[in-house]
Amino acid sequence: MNTITRKLLIGAKEYLIMTFGMFLYAFGYICCILPAHCMGGGATGVSLLIHYISGGVLPLGVLVLIINGILLIAGGLVVGWNFGIKTLYCIGMLSLMMSILQIPAINEFCNLHLENDRFLSVILGGILAGIGVALSFQQGGSTGGTDIVAMIINKFRTISYGRILITSDFFIIGSALFVNDLGIDGVIYGYVFVAVFGYTVDMIMAGNRQSMQIFIVSRDYRAMADAIINQAHRGATVIDACGWYSKEESKIVMVVCRKSELSIILRIVKTVDPNAFISAGSVMGVYGKGFDALNKA
């Protein structure tokens, strides 16, 4: 398989995963949050608020496209037109998926009939939407919204992304208090949804990037490094060290691997040198060949 074909297949896979992610995100809102009659955060939350104010006349999918379009234009004028094609694709696909799921026949087919259990509907909606966004993030995509607002704000003042996200969601969801038929319960469920949504995204992103950094102190460091490279097919780095208690020079074999590969490394270490000293710790992100690409960091 030549390089061009490989790149095309990888690109097709990424866009396919982003499409599925946007479907899950749209499903969480249209089939879980809307029936529960509660709020959400970000640009989609603003669109949802306008949808409720209009009495459901304005389609949510169209509103999502309009709100994100306004934010994209504002962001382009203020900080420059440096939005990736994947962000534009995700925004367009999210709007399309929401519009499709709001077609009466399709909506009835996908209806989970959880109207009488709002809490379960909100939890399920948060999990599905969180999974969808996390899948898109992993492929380098973004749904825009608060990301663009953060870019605009940081053009003039440095504020952390997390603080902008929390503050904007707090006011967007809180504004639902002034919308008829939503009330305090709709606001509270909205905060629950955002909490579940954020937790789900964090868990998936951390799980995807979680790797292990292993330090192995062994007199047989050459055999150890060779075994790890040949059997586990992972790189190894030999580091000069000194045991301060014994004052003896030693070598440390450092290995970075996926969490699922830890047992393989430990088995190799035990086979080569049962007396080796091992230290293993989790690391959030590892970037480079064999791990995550820097452009997805």
PDB file of N, CA, C and O in Angstrom, residues 131-200:
ATOM      1  N   ILE A 131     -19.484  11.084  24.752  1.00  0.00           N
ATOM      2  CA  ILE A 131     -18.775  10.114  23.916  1.00  0.00           C
ATOM      3  C   ILE A 131     -18.586  10.667  22.510  1.00  0.00           C
ATOM      4  O   ILE A 131     -17.512  10.561  21.914  1.00  0.00           O
ATOM      5  N   GLY A 132     -19.649  11.284  21.980  1.00  0.00           N
ATOM      6  CA  GLY A 132     -19.579  11.837  20.630  1.00  0.00           C
ATOM      7  C   GLY A 132     -18.529  12.915  20.487  1.00  0.00           C
ATOM      8  O   GLY A 132     -17.728  12.917  19.539  1.00  0.00           O
ATOM      9  N   VAL A 133     -18.487  13.837  21.443  1.00  0.00           N
ATOM     10  CA  VAL A 133     -17.494  14.917  21.397  1.00  0.00           C
ATOM     11  C   VAL A 133     -16.086  14.368  21.583  1.00  0.00           C
ATOM     12  O   VAL A 133     -15.144  14.791  20.904  1.00  0.00           O
ATOM     13  N   ALA A 134     -15.926  13.420  22.506  1.00  0.00           N
ATOM     14  CA  ALA A 134     -14.599  12.838  22.753  1.00  0.00           C
ATOM     15  C   ALA A 134     -14.073  12.129  21.508  1.00  0.00           C
ATOM     16  O   ALA A 134     -12.886  12.239  21.180  1.00  0.00           O
ATOM     17  N   LEU A 135     -14.947  11.407  20.806  1.00  0.00           N
ATOM     18  CA  LEU A 135     -14.528  10.732  19.569  1.00  0.00           C
ATOM     19  C   LEU A 135     -14.035  11.742  18.540  1.00  0.00           C
ATOM     20  O   LEU A 135     -13.039  11.515  17.845  1.00  0.00           O
ATOM     21  N   SER A 136     -14.727  12.868  18.454  1.00  0.00           N
ATOM     22  CA  SER A 136     -14.329  13.910  17.508  1.00  0.00           C
ATOM     23  C   SER A 136     -13.016  14.562  17.925  1.00  0.00           C
ATOM     24  O   SER A 136     -12.153  14.828  17.087  1.00  0.00           O
ATOM     25  N   PHE A 137     -12.867  14.814  19.222  1.00  0.00           N
ATOM     26  CA  PHE A 137     -11.620  15.389  19.730  1.00  0.00           C
ATOM     27  C   PHE A 137     -10.430  14.490  19.403  1.00  0.00           C
ATOM     28  O   PHE A 137      -9.356  14.963  19.030  1.00  0.00           O
ATOM     29  N   GLN A 138     -10.612  13.185  19.550  1.00  0.00           N
ATOM     30  CA  GLN A 138      -9.530  12.232  19.297  1.00  0.00           C
ATOM     31  C   GLN A 138      -9.062  12.259  17.846  1.00  0.00           C
ATOM     32  O   GLN A 138      -7.919  11.932  17.546  1.00  0.00           O
ATOM     33  N   GLN A 139      -9.955  12.665  16.952  1.00  0.00           N
ATOM     34  CA  GLN A 139      -9.600  12.727  15.531  1.00  0.00           C
ATOM     35  C   GLN A 139      -9.171  14.133  15.110  1.00  0.00           C
ATOM     36  O   GLN A 139      -8.967  14.394  13.928  1.00  0.00           O
ATOM     37  N   GLY A 140      -9.059  15.040  16.077  1.00  0.00           N
ATOM     38  CA  GLY A 140      -8.634  16.402  15.772  1.00  0.00           C
ATOM     39  C   GLY A 140      -9.770  17.342  15.428  1.00  0.00           C
ATOM     40  O   GLY A 140      -9.539  18.462  14.977  1.00  0.00           O
ATOM     41  N   GLY A 141     -11.013  16.912  15.637  1.00  0.00           N
ATOM     42  CA  GLY A 141     -12.163  17.743  15.332  1.00  0.00           C
ATOM     43  C   GLY A 141     -12.634  18.535  16.537  1.00  0.00           C
ATOM     44  O   GLY A 141     -12.177  18.328  17.667  1.00  0.00           O
ATOM     45  N   SER A 142     -13.555  19.456  16.322  1.00  0.00           N
ATOM     46  CA  SER A 142     -14.099  20.283  17.391  1.00  0.00           C
ATOM     47  C   SER A 142     -15.476  20.771  16.975  1.00  0.00           C
ATOM     48  O   SER A 142     -15.749  20.942  15.783  1.00  0.00           O
ATOM     49  N   THR A 143     -16.347  20.967  17.968  1.00  0.00           N
ATOM     50  CA  THR A 143     -17.691  21.457  17.663  1.00  0.00           C
ATOM     51  C   THR A 143     -17.785  22.976  17.741  1.00  0.00           C
ATOM     52  O   THR A 143     -18.874  23.537  17.689  1.00  0.00           O
ATOM     53  N   GLY A 144     -16.639  23.648  17.865  1.00  0.00           N
ATOM     54  CA  GLY A 144     -16.649  25.116  17.895  1.00  0.00           C
ATOM     55  C   GLY A 144     -17.230  25.624  19.202  1.00  0.00           C
ATOM     56  O   GLY A 144     -16.805  25.224  20.280  1.00  0.00           O
ATOM     57  N   GLY A 145     -18.208  26.509  19.121  1.00  0.00           N
ATOM     58  CA  GLY A 145     -18.890  27.003  20.309  1.00  0.00           C
ATOM     59  C   GLY A 145     -17.977  27.713  21.286  1.00  0.00           C
ATOM     60  O   GLY A 145     -17.362  28.740  20.978  1.00  0.00           O
ATOM     61  N   THR A 146     -17.855  27.144  22.483  1.00  0.00           N
ATOM     62  CA  THR A 146     -17.075  27.762  23.552  1.00  0.00           C
ATOM     63  C   THR A 146     -15.604  27.884  23.186  1.00  0.00           C
ATOM     64  O   THR A 146     -14.917  28.786  23.670  1.00  0.00           O
ATOM     65  N   ASP A 147     -15.101  26.968  22.352  1.00  0.00           N
ATOM     66  CA  ASP A 147     -13.703  27.068  21.903  1.00  0.00           C
ATOM     67  C   ASP A 147     -13.444  28.417  21.234  1.00  0.00           C
ATOM     68  O   ASP A 147     -12.412  29.066  21.461  1.00  0.00           O
ATOM     69  N   ILE A 148     -14.386  28.837  20.389  1.00  0.00           N
ATOM     70  CA  ILE A 148     -14.234  30.100  19.669  1.00  0.00           C
ATOM     71  C   ILE A 148     -14.355  31.281  20.617  1.00  0.00           C
ATOM     72  O   ILE A 148     -13.603  32.256  20.516  1.00  0.00           O
ATOM     73  N   VAL A 149     -15.294  31.185  21.565  1.00  0.00           N
ATOM     74  CA  VAL A 149     -15.456  32.246  22.563  1.00  0.00           C
ATOM     75  C   VAL A 149     -14.169  32.405  23.366  1.00  0.00           C
ATOM     76  O   VAL A 149     -13.716  33.522  23.631  1.00  0.00           O
ATOM     77  N   ALA A 150     -13.564  31.265  23.736  1.00  0.00           N
ATOM     78  CA  ALA A 150     -12.305  31.305  24.497  1.00  0.00           C
ATOM     79  C   ALA A 150     -11.189  31.969  23.691  1.00  0.00           C
ATOM     80  O   ALA A 150     -10.387  32.736  24.230  1.00  0.00           O
ATOM     81  N   MET A 151     -11.142  31.684  22.399  1.00  0.00           N
ATOM     82  CA  MET A 151     -10.132  32.293  21.539  1.00  0.00           C
ATOM     83  C   MET A 151     -10.303  33.814  21.492  1.00  0.00           C
ATOM     84  O   MET A 151      -9.331  34.568  21.550  1.00  0.00           O
ATOM     85  N   ILE A 152     -11.548  34.256  21.387  1.00  0.00           N
ATOM     86  CA  ILE A 152     -11.829  35.694  21.315  1.00  0.00           C
ATOM     87  C   ILE A 152     -11.452  36.384  22.622  1.00  0.00           C
ATOM     88  O   ILE A 152     -10.806  37.434  22.633  1.00  0.00           O
ATOM     89  N   ILE A 153     -11.850  35.776  23.759  1.00  0.00           N
ATOM     90  CA  ILE A 153     -11.562  36.372  25.061  1.00  0.00           C
ATOM     91  C   ILE A 153     -10.056  36.441  25.311  1.00  0.00           C
ATOM     92  O   ILE A 153      -9.535  37.457  25.788  1.00  0.00           O
ATOM     93  N   ASN A 154      -9.355  35.350  24.961  1.00  0.00           N
ATOM     94  CA  ASN A 154      -7.917  35.307  25.204  1.00  0.00           C
ATOM     95  C   ASN A 154      -7.129  36.211  24.268  1.00  0.00           C
ATOM     96  O   ASN A 154      -5.930  36.423  24.467  1.00  0.00           O
ATOM     97  N   LYS A 155      -7.785  36.752  23.259  1.00  0.00           N
ATOM     98  CA  LYS A 155      -7.150  37.745  22.400  1.00  0.00           C
ATOM     99  C   LYS A 155      -6.861  39.018  23.184  1.00  0.00           C
ATOM    100  O   LYS A 155      -5.881  39.734  22.935  1.00  0.00           O
ATOM    101  N   PHE A 156      -7.733  39.314  24.171  1.00  0.00           N
ATOM    102  CA  PHE A 156      -7.617  40.546  24.936  1.00  0.00           C
ATOM    103  C   PHE A 156      -7.197  40.315  26.391  1.00  0.00           C
ATOM    104  O   PHE A 156      -6.619  41.188  27.020  1.00  0.00           O
ATOM    105  N   ARG A 157      -7.516  39.122  26.901  1.00  0.00           N
ATOM    106  CA  ARG A 157      -7.192  38.847  28.299  1.00  0.00           C
ATOM    107  C   ARG A 157      -6.979  37.345  28.476  1.00  0.00           C
ATOM    108  O   ARG A 157      -7.765  36.542  27.981  1.00  0.00           O
ATOM    109  N   THR A 158      -5.932  36.974  29.195  1.00  0.00           N
ATOM    110  CA  THR A 158      -5.609  35.569  29.382  1.00  0.00           C
ATOM    111  C   THR A 158      -6.450  34.970  30.507  1.00  0.00           C
ATOM    112  O   THR A 158      -6.279  35.310  31.682  1.00  0.00           O
ATOM    113  N   ILE A 159      -7.367  34.114  30.126  1.00  0.00           N
ATOM    114  CA  ILE A 159      -8.224  33.403  31.077  1.00  0.00           C
ATOM    115  C   ILE A 159      -8.231  31.935  30.671  1.00  0.00           C
ATOM    116  O   ILE A 159      -8.308  31.608  29.488  1.00  0.00           O
ATOM    117  N   SER A 160      -8.181  31.040  31.637  1.00  0.00           N
ATOM    118  CA  SER A 160      -8.117  29.616  31.330  1.00  0.00           C
ATOM    119  C   SER A 160      -9.375  29.153  30.615  1.00  0.00           C
ATOM    120  O   SER A 160     -10.478  29.673  30.845  1.00  0.00           O
ATOM    121  N   TYR A 161      -9.193  28.138  29.765  1.00  0.00           N
ATOM    122  CA  TYR A 161     -10.322  27.597  29.009  1.00  0.00           C
ATOM    123  C   TYR A 161     -11.382  27.037  29.955  1.00  0.00           C
ATOM    124  O   TYR A 161     -12.579  27.216  29.741  1.00  0.00           O
ATOM    125  N   GLY A 162     -10.942  26.355  31.014  1.00  0.00           N
ATOM    126  CA  GLY A 162     -11.887  25.760  31.950  1.00  0.00           C
ATOM    127  C   GLY A 162     -12.774  26.788  32.609  1.00  0.00           C
ATOM    128  O   GLY A 162     -13.979  26.587  32.773  1.00  0.00           O
ATOM    129  N   ARG A 163     -12.178  27.925  32.993  1.00  0.00           N
ATOM    130  CA  ARG A 163     -12.970  28.983  33.637  1.00  0.00           C
ATOM    131  C   ARG A 163     -13.980  29.581  32.668  1.00  0.00           C
ATOM    132  O   ARG A 163     -15.127  29.859  33.042  1.00  0.00           O
ATOM    133  N   ILE A 164     -13.580  29.772  31.417  1.00  0.00           N
ATOM    134  CA  ILE A 164     -14.504  30.302  30.408  1.00  0.00           C
ATOM    135  C   ILE A 164     -15.654  29.324  30.191  1.00  0.00           C
ATOM    136  O   ILE A 164     -16.824  29.724  30.108  1.00  0.00           O
ATOM    137  N   LEU A 165     -15.332  28.042  30.104  1.00  0.00           N
ATOM    138  CA  LEU A 165     -16.350  27.012  29.876  1.00  0.00           C
ATOM    139  C   LEU A 165     -17.352  26.974  31.022  1.00  0.00           C
ATOM    140  O   LEU A 165     -18.570  26.986  30.803  1.00  0.00           O
ATOM    141  N   ILE A 166     -16.848  26.949  32.256  1.00  0.00           N
ATOM    142  CA  ILE A 166     -17.729  26.865  33.423  1.00  0.00           C
ATOM    143  C   ILE A 166     -18.604  28.115  33.531  1.00  0.00           C
ATOM    144  O   ILE A 166     -19.817  28.027  33.771  1.00  0.00           O
ATOM    145  N   THR A 167     -17.994  29.277  33.347  1.00  0.00           N
ATOM    146  CA  THR A 167     -18.744  30.528  33.474  1.00  0.00           C
ATOM    147  C   THR A 167     -19.823  30.654  32.405  1.00  0.00           C
ATOM    148  O   THR A 167     -20.971  31.009  32.703  1.00  0.00           O
ATOM    149  N   SER A 168     -19.467  30.348  31.157  1.00  0.00           N
ATOM    150  CA  SER A 168     -20.444  30.465  30.072  1.00  0.00           C
ATOM    151  C   SER A 168     -21.585  29.475  30.251  1.00  0.00           C
ATOM    152  O   SER A 168     -22.762  29.836  30.074  1.00  0.00           O
ATOM    153  N   ASP A 169     -21.268  28.244  30.617  1.00  0.00           N
ATOM    154  CA  ASP A 169     -22.321  27.245  30.830  1.00  0.00           C
ATOM    155  C   ASP A 169     -23.223  27.636  31.994  1.00  0.00           C
ATOM    156  O   ASP A 169     -24.446  27.421  31.948  1.00  0.00           O
ATOM    157  N   PHE A 170     -22.631  28.218  33.043  1.00  0.00           N
ATOM    158  CA  PHE A 170     -23.420  28.634  34.206  1.00  0.00           C
ATOM    159  C   PHE A 170     -24.473  29.670  33.803  1.00  0.00           C
ATOM    160  O   PHE A 170     -25.651  29.562  34.184  1.00  0.00           O
ATOM    161  N   PHE A 171     -24.064  30.666  33.020  1.00  0.00           N
ATOM    162  CA  PHE A 171     -24.994  31.723  32.632  1.00  0.00           C
ATOM    163  C   PHE A 171     -25.979  31.246  31.558  1.00  0.00           C
ATOM    164  O   PHE A 171     -27.147  31.634  31.580  1.00  0.00           O
ATOM    165  N   ILE A 172     -25.509  30.424  30.628  1.00  0.00           N
ATOM    166  CA  ILE A 172     -26.408  29.927  29.572  1.00  0.00           C
ATOM    167  C   ILE A 172     -27.523  29.087  30.167  1.00  0.00           C
ATOM    168  O   ILE A 172     -28.708  29.278  29.865  1.00  0.00           O
ATOM    169  N   ILE A 173     -27.155  28.155  31.033  1.00  0.00           N
ATOM    170  CA  ILE A 173     -28.164  27.283  31.646  1.00  0.00           C
ATOM    171  C   ILE A 173     -29.022  28.078  32.627  1.00  0.00           C
ATOM    172  O   ILE A 173     -30.250  27.912  32.680  1.00  0.00           O
ATOM    173  N   GLY A 174     -28.387  28.975  33.404  1.00  0.00           N
ATOM    174  CA  GLY A 174     -29.138  29.771  34.369  1.00  0.00           C
ATOM    175  C   GLY A 174     -30.171  30.681  33.725  1.00  0.00           C
ATOM    176  O   GLY A 174     -31.215  30.971  34.320  1.00  0.00           O
ATOM    177  N   SER A 175     -29.913  31.111  32.489  1.00  0.00           N
ATOM    178  CA  SER A 175     -30.863  31.993  31.801  1.00  0.00           C
ATOM    179  C   SER A 175     -32.181  31.297  31.496  1.00  0.00           C
ATOM    180  O   SER A 175     -33.188  31.956  31.205  1.00  0.00           O
ATOM    181  N   ALA A 176     -32.195  29.971  31.580  1.00  0.00           N
ATOM    182  CA  ALA A 176     -33.436  29.227  31.334  1.00  0.00           C
ATOM    183  C   ALA A 176     -34.477  29.497  32.407  1.00  0.00           C
ATOM    184  O   ALA A 176     -35.654  29.168  32.233  1.00  0.00           O
ATOM    185  N   LEU A 177     -34.065  30.093  33.523  1.00  0.00           N
ATOM    186  CA  LEU A 177     -35.027  30.455  34.580  1.00  0.00           C
ATOM    187  C   LEU A 177     -36.076  31.434  34.078  1.00  0.00           C
ATOM    188  O   LEU A 177     -37.183  31.510  34.616  1.00  0.00           O
ATOM    189  N   PHE A 178     -35.714  32.198  33.036  1.00  0.00           N
ATOM    190  CA  PHE A 178     -36.616  33.219  32.516  1.00  0.00           C
ATOM    191  C   PHE A 178     -37.465  32.703  31.351  1.00  0.00           C
ATOM    192  O   PHE A 178     -38.188  33.470  30.720  1.00  0.00           O
ATOM    193  N   VAL A 179     -37.341  31.405  31.067  1.00  0.00           N
ATOM    194  CA  VAL A 179     -38.118  30.811  29.980  1.00  0.00           C
ATOM    195  C   VAL A 179     -39.299  30.066  30.567  1.00  0.00           C
ATOM    196  O   VAL A 179     -39.143  29.265  31.499  1.00  0.00           O
ATOM    197  N   ASN A 180     -40.475  30.328  30.030  1.00  0.00           N
ATOM    198  CA  ASN A 180     -41.679  29.665  30.522  1.00  0.00           C
ATOM    199  C   ASN A 180     -41.587  28.152  30.356  1.00  0.00           C
ATOM    200  O   ASN A 180     -41.035  27.649  29.381  1.00  0.00           O
ATOM    201  N   ASP A 181     -42.130  27.435  31.332  1.00  0.00           N
ATOM    202  CA  ASP A 181     -42.233  25.966  31.320  1.00  0.00           C
ATOM    203  C   ASP A 181     -40.919  25.247  31.598  1.00  0.00           C
ATOM    204  O   ASP A 181     -40.911  24.019  31.697  1.00  0.00           O
ATOM    205  N   LEU A 182     -39.796  25.972  31.702  1.00  0.00           N
ATOM    206  CA  LEU A 182     -38.538  25.300  32.051  1.00  0.00           C
ATOM    207  C   LEU A 182     -38.356  25.303  33.564  1.00  0.00           C
ATOM    208  O   LEU A 182     -38.282  24.250  34.192  1.00  0.00           O
ATOM    209  N   GLY A 183     -38.274  26.490  34.144  1.00  0.00           N
ATOM    210  CA  GLY A 183     -38.212  26.599  35.583  1.00  0.00           C
ATOM    211  C   GLY A 183     -36.912  26.102  36.191  1.00  0.00           C
ATOM    212  O   GLY A 183     -35.946  25.768  35.507  1.00  0.00           O
ATOM    213  N   ILE A 184     -36.911  26.040  37.523  1.00  0.00           N
ATOM    214  CA  ILE A 184     -35.712  25.679  38.262  1.00  0.00           C
ATOM    215  C   ILE A 184     -35.295  24.242  38.012  1.00  0.00           C
ATOM    216  O   ILE A 184     -34.102  23.914  37.982  1.00  0.00           O
ATOM    217  N   ASP A 185     -36.274  23.341  37.824  1.00  0.00           N
ATOM    218  CA  ASP A 185     -35.917  21.938  37.609  1.00  0.00           C
ATOM    219  C   ASP A 185     -35.206  21.748  36.277  1.00  0.00           C
ATOM    220  O   ASP A 185     -34.263  20.953  36.174  1.00  0.00           O
ATOM    221  N   GLY A 186     -35.616  22.487  35.257  1.00  0.00           N
ATOM    222  CA  GLY A 186     -34.937  22.403  33.964  1.00  0.00           C
ATOM    223  C   GLY A 186     -33.507  22.894  34.046  1.00  0.00           C
ATOM    224  O   GLY A 186     -32.603  22.359  33.394  1.00  0.00           O
ATOM    225  N   VAL A 187     -33.274  23.923  34.894  1.00  0.00           N
ATOM    226  CA  VAL A 187     -31.929  24.452  35.091  1.00  0.00           C
ATOM    227  C   VAL A 187     -31.061  23.441  35.843  1.00  0.00           C
ATOM    228  O   VAL A 187     -29.909  23.182  35.470  1.00  0.00           O
ATOM    229  N   ILE A 188     -31.618  22.864  36.914  1.00  0.00           N
ATOM    230  CA  ILE A 188     -30.857  21.889  37.704  1.00  0.00           C
ATOM    231  C   ILE A 188     -30.478  20.682  36.848  1.00  0.00           C
ATOM    232  O   ILE A 188     -29.320  20.216  36.882  1.00  0.00           O
ATOM    233  N   TYR A 189     -31.425  20.174  36.077  1.00  0.00           N
ATOM    234  CA  TYR A 189     -31.122  19.051  35.190  1.00  0.00           C
ATOM    235  C   TYR A 189     -30.082  19.445  34.139  1.00  0.00           C
ATOM    236  O   TYR A 189     -29.279  18.620  33.706  1.00  0.00           O
ATOM    237  N   GLY A 190     -30.114  20.716  33.744  1.00  0.00           N
ATOM    238  CA  GLY A 190     -29.119  21.196  32.792  1.00  0.00           C
ATOM    239  C   GLY A 190     -27.716  21.134  33.367  1.00  0.00           C
ATOM    240  O   GLY A 190     -26.762  20.724  32.695  1.00  0.00           O
ATOM    241  N   TYR A 191     -27.579  21.519  34.636  1.00  0.00           N
ATOM    242  CA  TYR A 191     -26.263  21.449  35.293  1.00  0.00           C
ATOM    243  C   TYR A 191     -25.814  19.998  35.464  1.00  0.00           C
ATOM    244  O   TYR A 191     -24.622  19.688  35.338  1.00  0.00           O
ATOM    245  N   VAL A 192     -26.764  19.112  35.740  1.00  0.00           N
ATOM    246  CA  VAL A 192     -26.434  17.681  35.845  1.00  0.00           C
ATOM    247  C   VAL A 192     -25.934  17.164  34.500  1.00  0.00           C
ATOM    248  O   VAL A 192     -24.940  16.430  34.423  1.00  0.00           O
ATOM    249  N   PHE A 193     -26.611  17.568  33.439  1.00  0.00           N
ATOM    250  CA  PHE A 193     -26.212  17.137  32.097  1.00  0.00           C
ATOM    251  C   PHE A 193     -24.790  17.596  31.776  1.00  0.00           C
ATOM    252  O   PHE A 193     -23.967  16.808  31.287  1.00  0.00           O
ATOM    253  N   VAL A 194     -24.477  18.862  32.052  1.00  0.00           N
ATOM    254  CA  VAL A 194     -23.146  19.397  31.764  1.00  0.00           C
ATOM    255  C   VAL A 194     -22.084  18.667  32.578  1.00  0.00           C
ATOM    256  O   VAL A 194     -20.989  18.371  32.080  1.00  0.00           O
ATOM    257  N   ALA A 195     -22.397  18.341  33.834  1.00  0.00           N
ATOM    258  CA  ALA A 195     -21.446  17.625  34.682  1.00  0.00           C
ATOM    259  C   ALA A 195     -21.161  16.231  34.131  1.00  0.00           C
ATOM    260  O   ALA A 195     -20.002  15.808  34.039  1.00  0.00           O
ATOM    261  N   VAL A 196     -22.210  15.510  33.747  1.00  0.00           N
ATOM    262  CA  VAL A 196     -22.045  14.163  33.183  1.00  0.00           C
ATOM    263  C   VAL A 196     -21.316  14.228  31.846  1.00  0.00           C
ATOM    264  O   VAL A 196     -20.426  13.416  31.561  1.00  0.00           O
ATOM    265  N   PHE A 197     -21.680  15.203  31.033  1.00  0.00           N
ATOM    266  CA  PHE A 197     -21.054  15.408  29.728  1.00  0.00           C
ATOM    267  C   PHE A 197     -19.543  15.645  29.878  1.00  0.00           C
ATOM    268  O   PHE A 197     -18.721  14.993  29.236  1.00  0.00           O
ATOM    269  N   GLY A 198     -19.171  16.574  30.762  1.00  0.00           N
ATOM    270  CA  GLY A 198     -17.760  16.898  30.962  1.00  0.00           C
ATOM    271  C   GLY A 198     -16.980  15.727  31.525  1.00  0.00           C
ATOM    272  O   GLY A 198     -15.846  15.462  31.102  1.00  0.00           O
ATOM    273  N   TYR A 199     -17.587  15.015  32.485  1.00  0.00           N
ATOM    274  CA  TYR A 199     -16.913  13.862  33.086  1.00  0.00           C
ATOM    275  C   TYR A 199     -16.675  12.768  32.048  1.00  0.00           C
ATOM    276  O   TYR A 199     -15.603  12.148  32.018  1.00  0.00           O
ATOM    277  N   THR A 200     -17.667  12.544  31.191  1.00  0.00           N
ATOM    278  CA  THR A 200     -17.530  11.519  30.154  1.00  0.00           C
ATOM    279  C   THR A 200     -16.414  11.861  29.177  1.00  0.00           C
ATOM    280  O   THR A 200     -15.598  10.999  28.823  1.00  0.00           O
TER     281      THR A 200
END
